[in-house]
mmCIF file of C-alpha atoms and ligand atoms in Angstrom:
data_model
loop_
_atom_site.group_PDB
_atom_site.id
_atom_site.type_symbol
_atom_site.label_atom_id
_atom_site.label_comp_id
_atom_site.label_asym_id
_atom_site.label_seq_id
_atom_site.Cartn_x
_atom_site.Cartn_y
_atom_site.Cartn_z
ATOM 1 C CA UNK A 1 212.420 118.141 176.867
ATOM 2 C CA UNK A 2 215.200 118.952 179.312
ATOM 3 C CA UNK A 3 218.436 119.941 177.267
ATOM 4 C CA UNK A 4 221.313 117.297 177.094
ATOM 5 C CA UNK A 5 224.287 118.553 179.022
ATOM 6 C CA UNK A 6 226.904 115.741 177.935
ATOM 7 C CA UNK A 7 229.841 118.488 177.390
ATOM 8 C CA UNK A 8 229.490 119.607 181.388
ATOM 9 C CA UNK A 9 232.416 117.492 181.720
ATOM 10 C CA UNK A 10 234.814 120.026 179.564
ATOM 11 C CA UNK A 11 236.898 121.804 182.117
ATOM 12 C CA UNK A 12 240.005 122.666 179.739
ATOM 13 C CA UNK A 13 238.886 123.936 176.108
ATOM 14 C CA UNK A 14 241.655 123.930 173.650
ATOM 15 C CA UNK A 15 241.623 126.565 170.701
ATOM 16 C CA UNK A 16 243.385 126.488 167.786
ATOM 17 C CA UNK A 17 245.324 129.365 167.098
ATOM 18 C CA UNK A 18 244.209 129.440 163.113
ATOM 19 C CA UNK A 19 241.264 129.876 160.417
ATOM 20 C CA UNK A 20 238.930 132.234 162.299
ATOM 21 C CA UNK A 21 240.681 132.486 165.876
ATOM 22 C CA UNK A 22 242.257 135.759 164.290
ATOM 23 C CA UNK A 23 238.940 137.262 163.871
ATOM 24 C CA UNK A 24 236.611 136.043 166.801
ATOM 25 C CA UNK A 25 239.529 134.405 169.108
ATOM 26 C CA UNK A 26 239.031 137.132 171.874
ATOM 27 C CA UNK A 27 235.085 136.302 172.144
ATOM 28 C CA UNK A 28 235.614 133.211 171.999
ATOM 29 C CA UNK A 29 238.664 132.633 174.803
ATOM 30 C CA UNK A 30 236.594 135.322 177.021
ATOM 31 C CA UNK A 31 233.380 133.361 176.655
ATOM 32 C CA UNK A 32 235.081 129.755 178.133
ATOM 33 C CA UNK A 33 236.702 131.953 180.589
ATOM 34 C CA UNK A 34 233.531 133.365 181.470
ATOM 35 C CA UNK A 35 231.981 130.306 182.111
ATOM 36 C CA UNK A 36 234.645 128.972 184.275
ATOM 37 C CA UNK A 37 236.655 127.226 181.652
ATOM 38 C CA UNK A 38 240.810 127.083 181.460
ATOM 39 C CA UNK A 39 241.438 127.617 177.607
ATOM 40 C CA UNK A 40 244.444 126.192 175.970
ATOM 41 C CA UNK A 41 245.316 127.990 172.723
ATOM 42 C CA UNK A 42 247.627 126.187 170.421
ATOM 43 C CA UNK A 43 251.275 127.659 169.791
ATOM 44 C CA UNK A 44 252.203 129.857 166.917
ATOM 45 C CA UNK A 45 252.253 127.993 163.581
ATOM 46 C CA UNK A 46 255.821 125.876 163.471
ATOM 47 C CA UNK A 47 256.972 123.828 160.734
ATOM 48 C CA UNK A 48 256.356 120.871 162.723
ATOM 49 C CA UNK A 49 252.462 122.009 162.929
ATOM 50 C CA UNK A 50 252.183 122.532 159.347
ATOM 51 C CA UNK A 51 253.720 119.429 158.230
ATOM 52 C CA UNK A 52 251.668 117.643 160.218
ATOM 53 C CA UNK A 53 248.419 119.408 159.193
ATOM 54 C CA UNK A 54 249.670 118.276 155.530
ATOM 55 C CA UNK A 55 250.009 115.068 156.484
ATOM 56 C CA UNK A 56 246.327 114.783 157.909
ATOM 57 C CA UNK A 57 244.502 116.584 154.913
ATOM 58 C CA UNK A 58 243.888 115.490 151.558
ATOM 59 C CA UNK A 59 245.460 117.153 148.641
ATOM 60 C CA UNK A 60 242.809 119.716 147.999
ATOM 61 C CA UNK A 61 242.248 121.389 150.666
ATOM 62 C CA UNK A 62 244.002 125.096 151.034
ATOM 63 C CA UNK A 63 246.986 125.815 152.617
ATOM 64 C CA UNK A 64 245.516 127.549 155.714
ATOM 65 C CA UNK A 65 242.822 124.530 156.336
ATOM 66 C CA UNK A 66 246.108 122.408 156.032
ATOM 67 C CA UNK A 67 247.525 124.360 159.129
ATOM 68 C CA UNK A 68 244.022 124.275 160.806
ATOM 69 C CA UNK A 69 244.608 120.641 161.261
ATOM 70 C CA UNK A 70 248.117 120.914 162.306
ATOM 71 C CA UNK A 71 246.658 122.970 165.094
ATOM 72 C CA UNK A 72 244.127 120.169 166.023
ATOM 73 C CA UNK A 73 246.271 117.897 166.121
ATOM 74 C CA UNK A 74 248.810 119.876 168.937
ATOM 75 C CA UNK A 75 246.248 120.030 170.967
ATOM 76 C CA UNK A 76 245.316 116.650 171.489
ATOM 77 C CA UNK A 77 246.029 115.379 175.155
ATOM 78 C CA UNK A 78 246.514 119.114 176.529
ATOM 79 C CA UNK A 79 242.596 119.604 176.779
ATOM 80 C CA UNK A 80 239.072 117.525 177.261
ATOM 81 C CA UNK A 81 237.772 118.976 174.392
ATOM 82 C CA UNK A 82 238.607 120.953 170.932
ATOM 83 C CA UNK A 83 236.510 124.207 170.264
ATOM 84 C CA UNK A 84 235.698 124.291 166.766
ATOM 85 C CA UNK A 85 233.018 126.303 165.749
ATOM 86 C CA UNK A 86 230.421 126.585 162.501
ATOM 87 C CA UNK A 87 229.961 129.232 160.739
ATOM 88 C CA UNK A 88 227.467 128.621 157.965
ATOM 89 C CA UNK A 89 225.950 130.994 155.113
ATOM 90 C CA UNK A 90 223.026 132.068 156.824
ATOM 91 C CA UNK A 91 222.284 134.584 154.171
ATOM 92 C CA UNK A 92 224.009 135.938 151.190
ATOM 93 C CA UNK A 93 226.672 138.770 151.696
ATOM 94 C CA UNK A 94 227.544 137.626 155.215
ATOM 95 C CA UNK A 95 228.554 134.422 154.517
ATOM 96 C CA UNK A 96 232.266 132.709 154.687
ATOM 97 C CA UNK A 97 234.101 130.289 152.935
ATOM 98 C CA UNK A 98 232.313 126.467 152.627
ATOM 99 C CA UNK A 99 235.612 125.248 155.067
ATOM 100 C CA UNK A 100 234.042 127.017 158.052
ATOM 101 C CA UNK A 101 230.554 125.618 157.756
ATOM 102 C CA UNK A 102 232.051 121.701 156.894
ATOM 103 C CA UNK A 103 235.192 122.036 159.465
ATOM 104 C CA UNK A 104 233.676 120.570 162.581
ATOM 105 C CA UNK A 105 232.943 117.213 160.460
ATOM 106 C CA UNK A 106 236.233 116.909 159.148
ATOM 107 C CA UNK A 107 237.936 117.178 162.493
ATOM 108 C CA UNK A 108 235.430 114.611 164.048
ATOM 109 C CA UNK A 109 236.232 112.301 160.992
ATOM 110 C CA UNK A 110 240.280 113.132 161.161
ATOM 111 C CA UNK A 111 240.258 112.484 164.415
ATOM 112 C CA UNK A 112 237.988 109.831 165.088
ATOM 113 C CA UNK A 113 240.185 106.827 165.947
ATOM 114 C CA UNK A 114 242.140 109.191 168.056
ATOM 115 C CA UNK A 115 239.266 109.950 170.213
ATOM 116 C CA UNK A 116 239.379 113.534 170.128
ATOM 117 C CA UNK A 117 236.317 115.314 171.857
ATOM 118 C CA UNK A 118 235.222 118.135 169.734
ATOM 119 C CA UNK A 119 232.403 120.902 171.249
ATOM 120 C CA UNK A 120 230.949 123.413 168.574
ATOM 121 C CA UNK A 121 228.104 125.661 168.161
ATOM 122 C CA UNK A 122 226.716 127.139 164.635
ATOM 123 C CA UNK A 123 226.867 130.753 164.400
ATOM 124 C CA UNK A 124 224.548 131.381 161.193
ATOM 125 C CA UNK A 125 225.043 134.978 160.769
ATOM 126 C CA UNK A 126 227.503 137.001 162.318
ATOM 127 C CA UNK A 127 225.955 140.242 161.372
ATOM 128 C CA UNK A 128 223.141 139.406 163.517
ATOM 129 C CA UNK A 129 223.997 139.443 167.393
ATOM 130 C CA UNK A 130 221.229 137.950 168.438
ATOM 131 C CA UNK A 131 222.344 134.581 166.184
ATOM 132 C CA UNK A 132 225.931 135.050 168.086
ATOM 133 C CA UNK A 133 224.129 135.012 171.378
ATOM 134 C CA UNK A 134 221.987 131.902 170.408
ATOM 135 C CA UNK A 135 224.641 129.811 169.131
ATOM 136 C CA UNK A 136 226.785 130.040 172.711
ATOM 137 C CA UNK A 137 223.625 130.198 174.684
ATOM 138 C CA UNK A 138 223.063 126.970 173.135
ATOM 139 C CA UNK A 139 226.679 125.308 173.603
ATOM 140 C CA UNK A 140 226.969 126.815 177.406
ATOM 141 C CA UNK A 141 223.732 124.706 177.829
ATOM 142 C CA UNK A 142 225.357 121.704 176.535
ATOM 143 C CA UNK A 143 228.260 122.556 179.045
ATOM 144 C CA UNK A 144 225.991 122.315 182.709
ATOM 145 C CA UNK A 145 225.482 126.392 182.314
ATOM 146 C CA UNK A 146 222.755 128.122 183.556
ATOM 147 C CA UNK A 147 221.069 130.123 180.976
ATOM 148 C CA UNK A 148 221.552 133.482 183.106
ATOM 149 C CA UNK A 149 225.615 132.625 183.507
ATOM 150 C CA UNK A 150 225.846 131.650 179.565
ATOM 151 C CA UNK A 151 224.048 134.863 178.664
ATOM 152 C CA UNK A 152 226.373 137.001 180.768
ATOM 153 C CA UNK A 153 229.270 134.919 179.295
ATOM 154 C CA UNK A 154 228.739 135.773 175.715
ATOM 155 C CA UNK A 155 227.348 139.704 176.583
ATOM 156 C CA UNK A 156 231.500 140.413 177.704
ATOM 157 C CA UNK A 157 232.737 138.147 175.082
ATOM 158 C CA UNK A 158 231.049 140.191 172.495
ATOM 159 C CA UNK A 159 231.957 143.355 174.411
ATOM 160 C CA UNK A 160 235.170 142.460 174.486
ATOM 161 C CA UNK A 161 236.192 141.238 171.178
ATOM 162 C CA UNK A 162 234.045 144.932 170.356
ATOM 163 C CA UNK A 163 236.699 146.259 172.120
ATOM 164 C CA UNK A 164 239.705 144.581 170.744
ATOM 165 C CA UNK A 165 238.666 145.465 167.084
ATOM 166 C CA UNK A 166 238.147 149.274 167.867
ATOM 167 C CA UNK A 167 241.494 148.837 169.322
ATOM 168 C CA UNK A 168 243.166 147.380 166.067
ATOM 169 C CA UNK A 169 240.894 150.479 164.033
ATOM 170 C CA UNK A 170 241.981 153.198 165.796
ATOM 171 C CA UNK A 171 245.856 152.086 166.308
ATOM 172 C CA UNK A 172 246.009 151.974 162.099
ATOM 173 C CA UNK A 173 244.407 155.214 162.358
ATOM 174 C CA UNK A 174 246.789 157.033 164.189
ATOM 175 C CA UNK A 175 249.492 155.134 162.160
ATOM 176 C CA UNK A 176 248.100 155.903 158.712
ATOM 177 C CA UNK A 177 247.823 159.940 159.818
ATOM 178 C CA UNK A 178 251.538 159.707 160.904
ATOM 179 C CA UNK A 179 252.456 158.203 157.555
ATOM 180 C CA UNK A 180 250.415 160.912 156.128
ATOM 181 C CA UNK A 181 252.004 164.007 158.176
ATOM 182 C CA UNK A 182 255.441 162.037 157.698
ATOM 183 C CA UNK A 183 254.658 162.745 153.918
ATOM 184 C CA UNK A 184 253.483 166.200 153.867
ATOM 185 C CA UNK A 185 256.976 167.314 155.829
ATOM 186 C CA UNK A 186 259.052 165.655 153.024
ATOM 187 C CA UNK A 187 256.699 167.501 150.442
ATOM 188 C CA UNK A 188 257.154 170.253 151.981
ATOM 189 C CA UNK A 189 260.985 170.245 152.864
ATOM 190 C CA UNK A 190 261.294 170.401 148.795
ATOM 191 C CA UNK A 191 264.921 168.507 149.279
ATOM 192 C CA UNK A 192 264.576 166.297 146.356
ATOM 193 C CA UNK A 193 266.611 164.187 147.840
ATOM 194 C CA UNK A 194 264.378 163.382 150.906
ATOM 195 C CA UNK A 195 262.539 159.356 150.336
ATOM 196 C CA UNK A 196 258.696 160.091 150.782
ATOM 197 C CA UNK A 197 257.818 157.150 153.002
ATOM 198 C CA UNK A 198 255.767 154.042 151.583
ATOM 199 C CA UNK A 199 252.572 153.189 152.751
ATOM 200 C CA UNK A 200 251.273 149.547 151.718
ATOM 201 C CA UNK A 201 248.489 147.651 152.204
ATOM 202 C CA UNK A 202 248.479 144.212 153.047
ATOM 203 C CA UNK A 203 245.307 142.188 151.680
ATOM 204 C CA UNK A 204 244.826 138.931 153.160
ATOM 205 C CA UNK A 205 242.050 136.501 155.405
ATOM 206 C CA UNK A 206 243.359 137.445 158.601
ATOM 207 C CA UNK A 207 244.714 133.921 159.241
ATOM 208 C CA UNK A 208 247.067 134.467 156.737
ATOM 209 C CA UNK A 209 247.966 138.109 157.404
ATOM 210 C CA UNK A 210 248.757 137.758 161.106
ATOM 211 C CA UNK A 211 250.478 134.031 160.953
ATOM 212 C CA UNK A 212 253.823 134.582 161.075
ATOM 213 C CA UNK A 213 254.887 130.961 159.560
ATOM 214 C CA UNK A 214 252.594 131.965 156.707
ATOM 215 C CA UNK A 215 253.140 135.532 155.688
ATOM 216 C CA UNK A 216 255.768 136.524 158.008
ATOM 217 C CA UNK A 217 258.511 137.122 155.437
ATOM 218 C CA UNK A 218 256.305 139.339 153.455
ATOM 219 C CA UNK A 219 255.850 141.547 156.389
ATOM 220 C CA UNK A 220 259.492 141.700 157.557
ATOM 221 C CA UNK A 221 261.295 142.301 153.489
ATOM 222 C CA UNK A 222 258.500 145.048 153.757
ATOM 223 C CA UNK A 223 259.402 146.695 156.971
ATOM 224 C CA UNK A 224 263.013 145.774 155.992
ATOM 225 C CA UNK A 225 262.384 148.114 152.938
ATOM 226 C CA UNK A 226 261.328 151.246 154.904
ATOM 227 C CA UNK A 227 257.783 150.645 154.123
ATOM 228 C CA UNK A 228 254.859 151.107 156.482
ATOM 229 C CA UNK A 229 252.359 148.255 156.823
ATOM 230 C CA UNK A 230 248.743 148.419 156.391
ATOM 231 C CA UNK A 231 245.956 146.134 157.300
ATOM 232 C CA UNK A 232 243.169 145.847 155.425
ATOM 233 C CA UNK A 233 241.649 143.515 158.142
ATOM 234 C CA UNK A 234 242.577 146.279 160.483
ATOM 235 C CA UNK A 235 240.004 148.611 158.969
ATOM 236 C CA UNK A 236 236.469 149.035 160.532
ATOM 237 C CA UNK A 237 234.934 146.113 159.593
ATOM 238 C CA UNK A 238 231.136 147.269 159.181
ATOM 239 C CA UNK A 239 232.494 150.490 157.338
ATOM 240 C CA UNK A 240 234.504 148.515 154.785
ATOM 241 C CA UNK A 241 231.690 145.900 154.481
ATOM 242 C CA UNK A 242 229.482 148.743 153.253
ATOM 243 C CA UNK A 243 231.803 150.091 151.229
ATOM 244 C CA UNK A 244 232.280 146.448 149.315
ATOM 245 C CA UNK A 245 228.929 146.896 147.457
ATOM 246 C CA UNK A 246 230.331 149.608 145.668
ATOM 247 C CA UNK A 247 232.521 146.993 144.222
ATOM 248 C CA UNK A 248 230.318 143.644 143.892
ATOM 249 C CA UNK A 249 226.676 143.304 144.497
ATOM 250 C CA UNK A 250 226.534 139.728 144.301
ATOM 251 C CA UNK A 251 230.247 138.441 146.419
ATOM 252 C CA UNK A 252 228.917 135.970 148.624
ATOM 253 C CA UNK A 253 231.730 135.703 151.107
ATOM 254 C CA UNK A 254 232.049 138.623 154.162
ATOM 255 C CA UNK A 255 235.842 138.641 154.609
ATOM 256 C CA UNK A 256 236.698 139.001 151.317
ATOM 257 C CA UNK A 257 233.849 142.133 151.175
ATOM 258 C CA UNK A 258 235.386 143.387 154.125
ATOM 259 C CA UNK A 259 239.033 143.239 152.324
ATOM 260 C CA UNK A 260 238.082 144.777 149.178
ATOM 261 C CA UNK A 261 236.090 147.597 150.814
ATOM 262 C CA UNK A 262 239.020 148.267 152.992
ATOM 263 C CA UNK A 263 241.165 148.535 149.666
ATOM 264 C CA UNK A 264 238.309 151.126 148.509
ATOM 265 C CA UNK A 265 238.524 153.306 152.097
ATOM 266 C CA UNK A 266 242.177 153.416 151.897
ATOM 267 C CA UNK A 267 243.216 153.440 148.298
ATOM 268 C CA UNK A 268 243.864 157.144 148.110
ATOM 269 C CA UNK A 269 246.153 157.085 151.083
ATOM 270 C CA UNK A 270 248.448 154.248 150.378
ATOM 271 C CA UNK A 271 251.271 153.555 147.707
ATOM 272 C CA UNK A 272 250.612 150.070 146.861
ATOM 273 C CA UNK A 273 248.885 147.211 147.858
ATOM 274 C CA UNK A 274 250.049 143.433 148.247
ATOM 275 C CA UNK A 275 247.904 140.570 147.694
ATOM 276 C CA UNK A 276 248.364 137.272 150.105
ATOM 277 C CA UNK A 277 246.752 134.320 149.260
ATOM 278 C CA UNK A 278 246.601 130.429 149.899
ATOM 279 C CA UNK A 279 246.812 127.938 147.838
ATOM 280 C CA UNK A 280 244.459 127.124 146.514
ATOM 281 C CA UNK A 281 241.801 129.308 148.025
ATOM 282 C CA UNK A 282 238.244 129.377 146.261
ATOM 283 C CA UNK A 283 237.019 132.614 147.385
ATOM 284 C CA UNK A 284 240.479 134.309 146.757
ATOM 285 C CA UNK A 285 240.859 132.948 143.249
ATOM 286 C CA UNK A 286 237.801 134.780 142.227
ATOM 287 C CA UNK A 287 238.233 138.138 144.088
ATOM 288 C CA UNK A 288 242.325 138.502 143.673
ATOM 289 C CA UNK A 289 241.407 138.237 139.807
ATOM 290 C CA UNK A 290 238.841 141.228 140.016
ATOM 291 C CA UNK A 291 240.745 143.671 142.213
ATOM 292 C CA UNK A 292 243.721 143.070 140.275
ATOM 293 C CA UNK A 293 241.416 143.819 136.808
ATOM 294 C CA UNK A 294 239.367 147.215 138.553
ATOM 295 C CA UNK A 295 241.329 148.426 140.640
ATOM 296 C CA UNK A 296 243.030 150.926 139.107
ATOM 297 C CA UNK A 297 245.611 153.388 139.914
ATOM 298 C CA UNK A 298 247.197 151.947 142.628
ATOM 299 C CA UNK A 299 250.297 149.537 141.965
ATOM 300 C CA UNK A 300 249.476 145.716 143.362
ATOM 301 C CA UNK A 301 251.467 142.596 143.957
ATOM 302 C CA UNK A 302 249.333 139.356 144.023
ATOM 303 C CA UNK A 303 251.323 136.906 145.801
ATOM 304 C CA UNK A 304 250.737 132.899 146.365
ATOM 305 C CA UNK A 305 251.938 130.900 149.117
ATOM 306 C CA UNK A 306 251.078 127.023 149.540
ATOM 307 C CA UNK A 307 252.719 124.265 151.929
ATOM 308 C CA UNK A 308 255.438 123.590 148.992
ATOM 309 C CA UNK A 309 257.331 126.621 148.256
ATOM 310 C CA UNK A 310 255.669 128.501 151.400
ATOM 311 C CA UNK A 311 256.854 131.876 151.231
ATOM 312 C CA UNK A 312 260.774 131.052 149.112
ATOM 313 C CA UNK A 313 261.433 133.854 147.033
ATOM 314 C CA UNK A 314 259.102 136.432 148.216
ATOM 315 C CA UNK A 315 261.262 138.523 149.273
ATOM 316 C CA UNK A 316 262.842 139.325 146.341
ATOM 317 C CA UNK A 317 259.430 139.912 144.746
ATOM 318 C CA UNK A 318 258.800 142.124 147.624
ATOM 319 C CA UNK A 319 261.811 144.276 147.193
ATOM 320 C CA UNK A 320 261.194 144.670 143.354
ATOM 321 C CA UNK A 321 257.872 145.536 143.963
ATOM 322 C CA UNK A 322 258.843 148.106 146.458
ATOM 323 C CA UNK A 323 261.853 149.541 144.303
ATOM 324 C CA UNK A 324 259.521 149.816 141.504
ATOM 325 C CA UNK A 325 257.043 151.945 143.192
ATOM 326 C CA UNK A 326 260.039 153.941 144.917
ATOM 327 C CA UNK A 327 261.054 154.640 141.284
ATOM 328 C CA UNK A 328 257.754 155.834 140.567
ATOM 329 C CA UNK A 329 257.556 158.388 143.392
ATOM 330 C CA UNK A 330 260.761 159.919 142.126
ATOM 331 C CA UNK A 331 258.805 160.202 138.519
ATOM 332 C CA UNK A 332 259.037 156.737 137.006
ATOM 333 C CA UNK A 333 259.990 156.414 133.436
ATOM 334 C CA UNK A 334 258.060 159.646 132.923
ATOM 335 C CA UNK A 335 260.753 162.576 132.446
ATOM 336 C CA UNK A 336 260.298 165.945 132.015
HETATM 337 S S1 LIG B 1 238.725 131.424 152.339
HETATM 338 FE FE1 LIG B 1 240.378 130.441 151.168
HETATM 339 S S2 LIG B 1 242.124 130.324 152.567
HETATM 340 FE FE2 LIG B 1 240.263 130.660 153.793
HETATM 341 S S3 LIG B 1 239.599 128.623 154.409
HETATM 342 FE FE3 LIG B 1 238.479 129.191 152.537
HETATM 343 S S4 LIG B 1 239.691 128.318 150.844
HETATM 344 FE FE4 LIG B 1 240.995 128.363 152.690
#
């Protein structure tokens, strides 16, 4: 039976810039552009984009979902179609958060009367290639591709959101061995009144961690504080994946694996670690609660954000935090 090609229509694909754009948003922009589609990514997260994602979702849903549809909705009239992809739990261990595998329906249904075109493709496990090949193989049919085009598409989309990551790994590298040198010099100086320099780790879904409207004021009180800032997203993903089963077994979702093995690869070389969450995220609610019980040894703030408060008074919580554990480098309590 010949394939249907009803999206080969879709010259402009718009993208919003939220949920899982900060983790596959370079494979998927370079896979439209590689088969000869404009992409239109939505702005940065405003105000005006969040309210109105509020506005369209029902109470429940999380804070960054909220936003998702905020983004949606910005794009209507600047594209012929909305990308928004599936990804369900193909297997255990690799899968994500229920919102990725149901959000396709609930744009179609928010957006119905409005007449918004939406394309997709289900990516079932994105620890298998082959099922990331399949999945955009099957879409580019769907868009008037030929198969040998659509399979070249998604080859340099893979390569180069490959590329990207290693990027992101290796820059924290290089800044986590500075931090580290920067610290042995002060050690070494023995001026006790030299600061050792802060190194913290910020824990959150990457659509949290690298939205400025959402978590943006966290990261500036704690570069305003002298502190260096650490991604946990920003550590080898397959590496810190592994390393999650030395923590959980059973944790079904693969971001919040990835996070908590990152925490376990970089525990001994960091200061503290802050914890950014959404309101009120399922996943989160589970896992903040366990690293904050077994992780031990290293100091951690567990802060909430949702479309209400946002990020009001953080700061201050940021700057005790940090004063705290600035207090503890010069001995803490503890006195000889
Ligand atoms: S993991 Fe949490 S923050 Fe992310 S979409 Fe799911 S509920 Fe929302």
């Amino acid at each position: 039976m010949p394939q249907p090609t009803d999206w080969a229509d879709v010259k402009v694909v718009g993208i919003p810039r939220s949920l899982l754009y900060f983790r596959f948003g370079v494979l998927w922009t370079t896979f439209f552009e590689g088969i000869g589609r404009e992409v239109v990514v939505s702005d940065a997260t405003d105000k005006a984009i969040a309210d109105r994602g509020e506005h369209l979702s029902v109470d429940e849903c999380c804070l960054a979902s909220k936003v998702y549809m905020g983004h949606v909705d910005s794009l209507v009239g600047r594209c012929d179609a909305v990308f928004v992809p599936a990804y369900p739990t193909g297997e255990p261990r690799t899968g994500f958060c229920t919102k990725f595998q149901s959000v396709t329906d609930v744009v179609r249904n928010t957006f119905r009367d409005r007449h918004l075109r939406v394309i997709s493709c289900e990516v079932r496990n994105v620890h298998k290639p082959k099922e990331v090949r399949r999945a955009f193989e099957e879409m580019a049919a769907r868009m008037g591709v030929s198969p040998r085009d659509a399979r070249r598409a998604i080859k340099a989309a893979m390569e180069a959101q490959r590329a990207h990551d290693e990027a992101l790994f290796d820059a924290q590298n290089r800044l986590l061995k500075a931090l580290e040198d920067h610290r042995r010099q002060v050690e070494k100086s023995g001026n006790p009144n030299a600061e050792l320099p802060l190194g913290i780790l910020v824990v959150a879904h990457p659509y949290i961690t690298h939205d400025a409207y959402l978590s943006g004021a966290v990261i500036d009180a704690l570069e305003d504080m002298g502190a260096t800032v650490l991604y946990a997203d920003a550590v080898d993903h397959e590496k810190a994946y592994k390393k999650s089963f030395e923590f959980s077994d059973t944790m079904p979702w693969l971001i919040n694996r990835e996070l908590i093995g990152a925490i376990l690869l970089l525990q001994d070389r960091i200061d503290g670690i802050v914890l950014i969450s959404a309101f009120p995220c399922g996943p989160d609610s589970m896992t903040d609660d366990a690293i904050m019980r077994c992780i031990q040894g290293t100091p951690i703030l567990n802060l909430m954000i949702d479309a209400q408060s946002g990020t009001a008074g953080v700061e201050t919580r940021v700057e005790s935090f940090v004063d705290i554990l600035r207090f503890q480098q010069k001995g803490g309590y503890v006195h000889g």
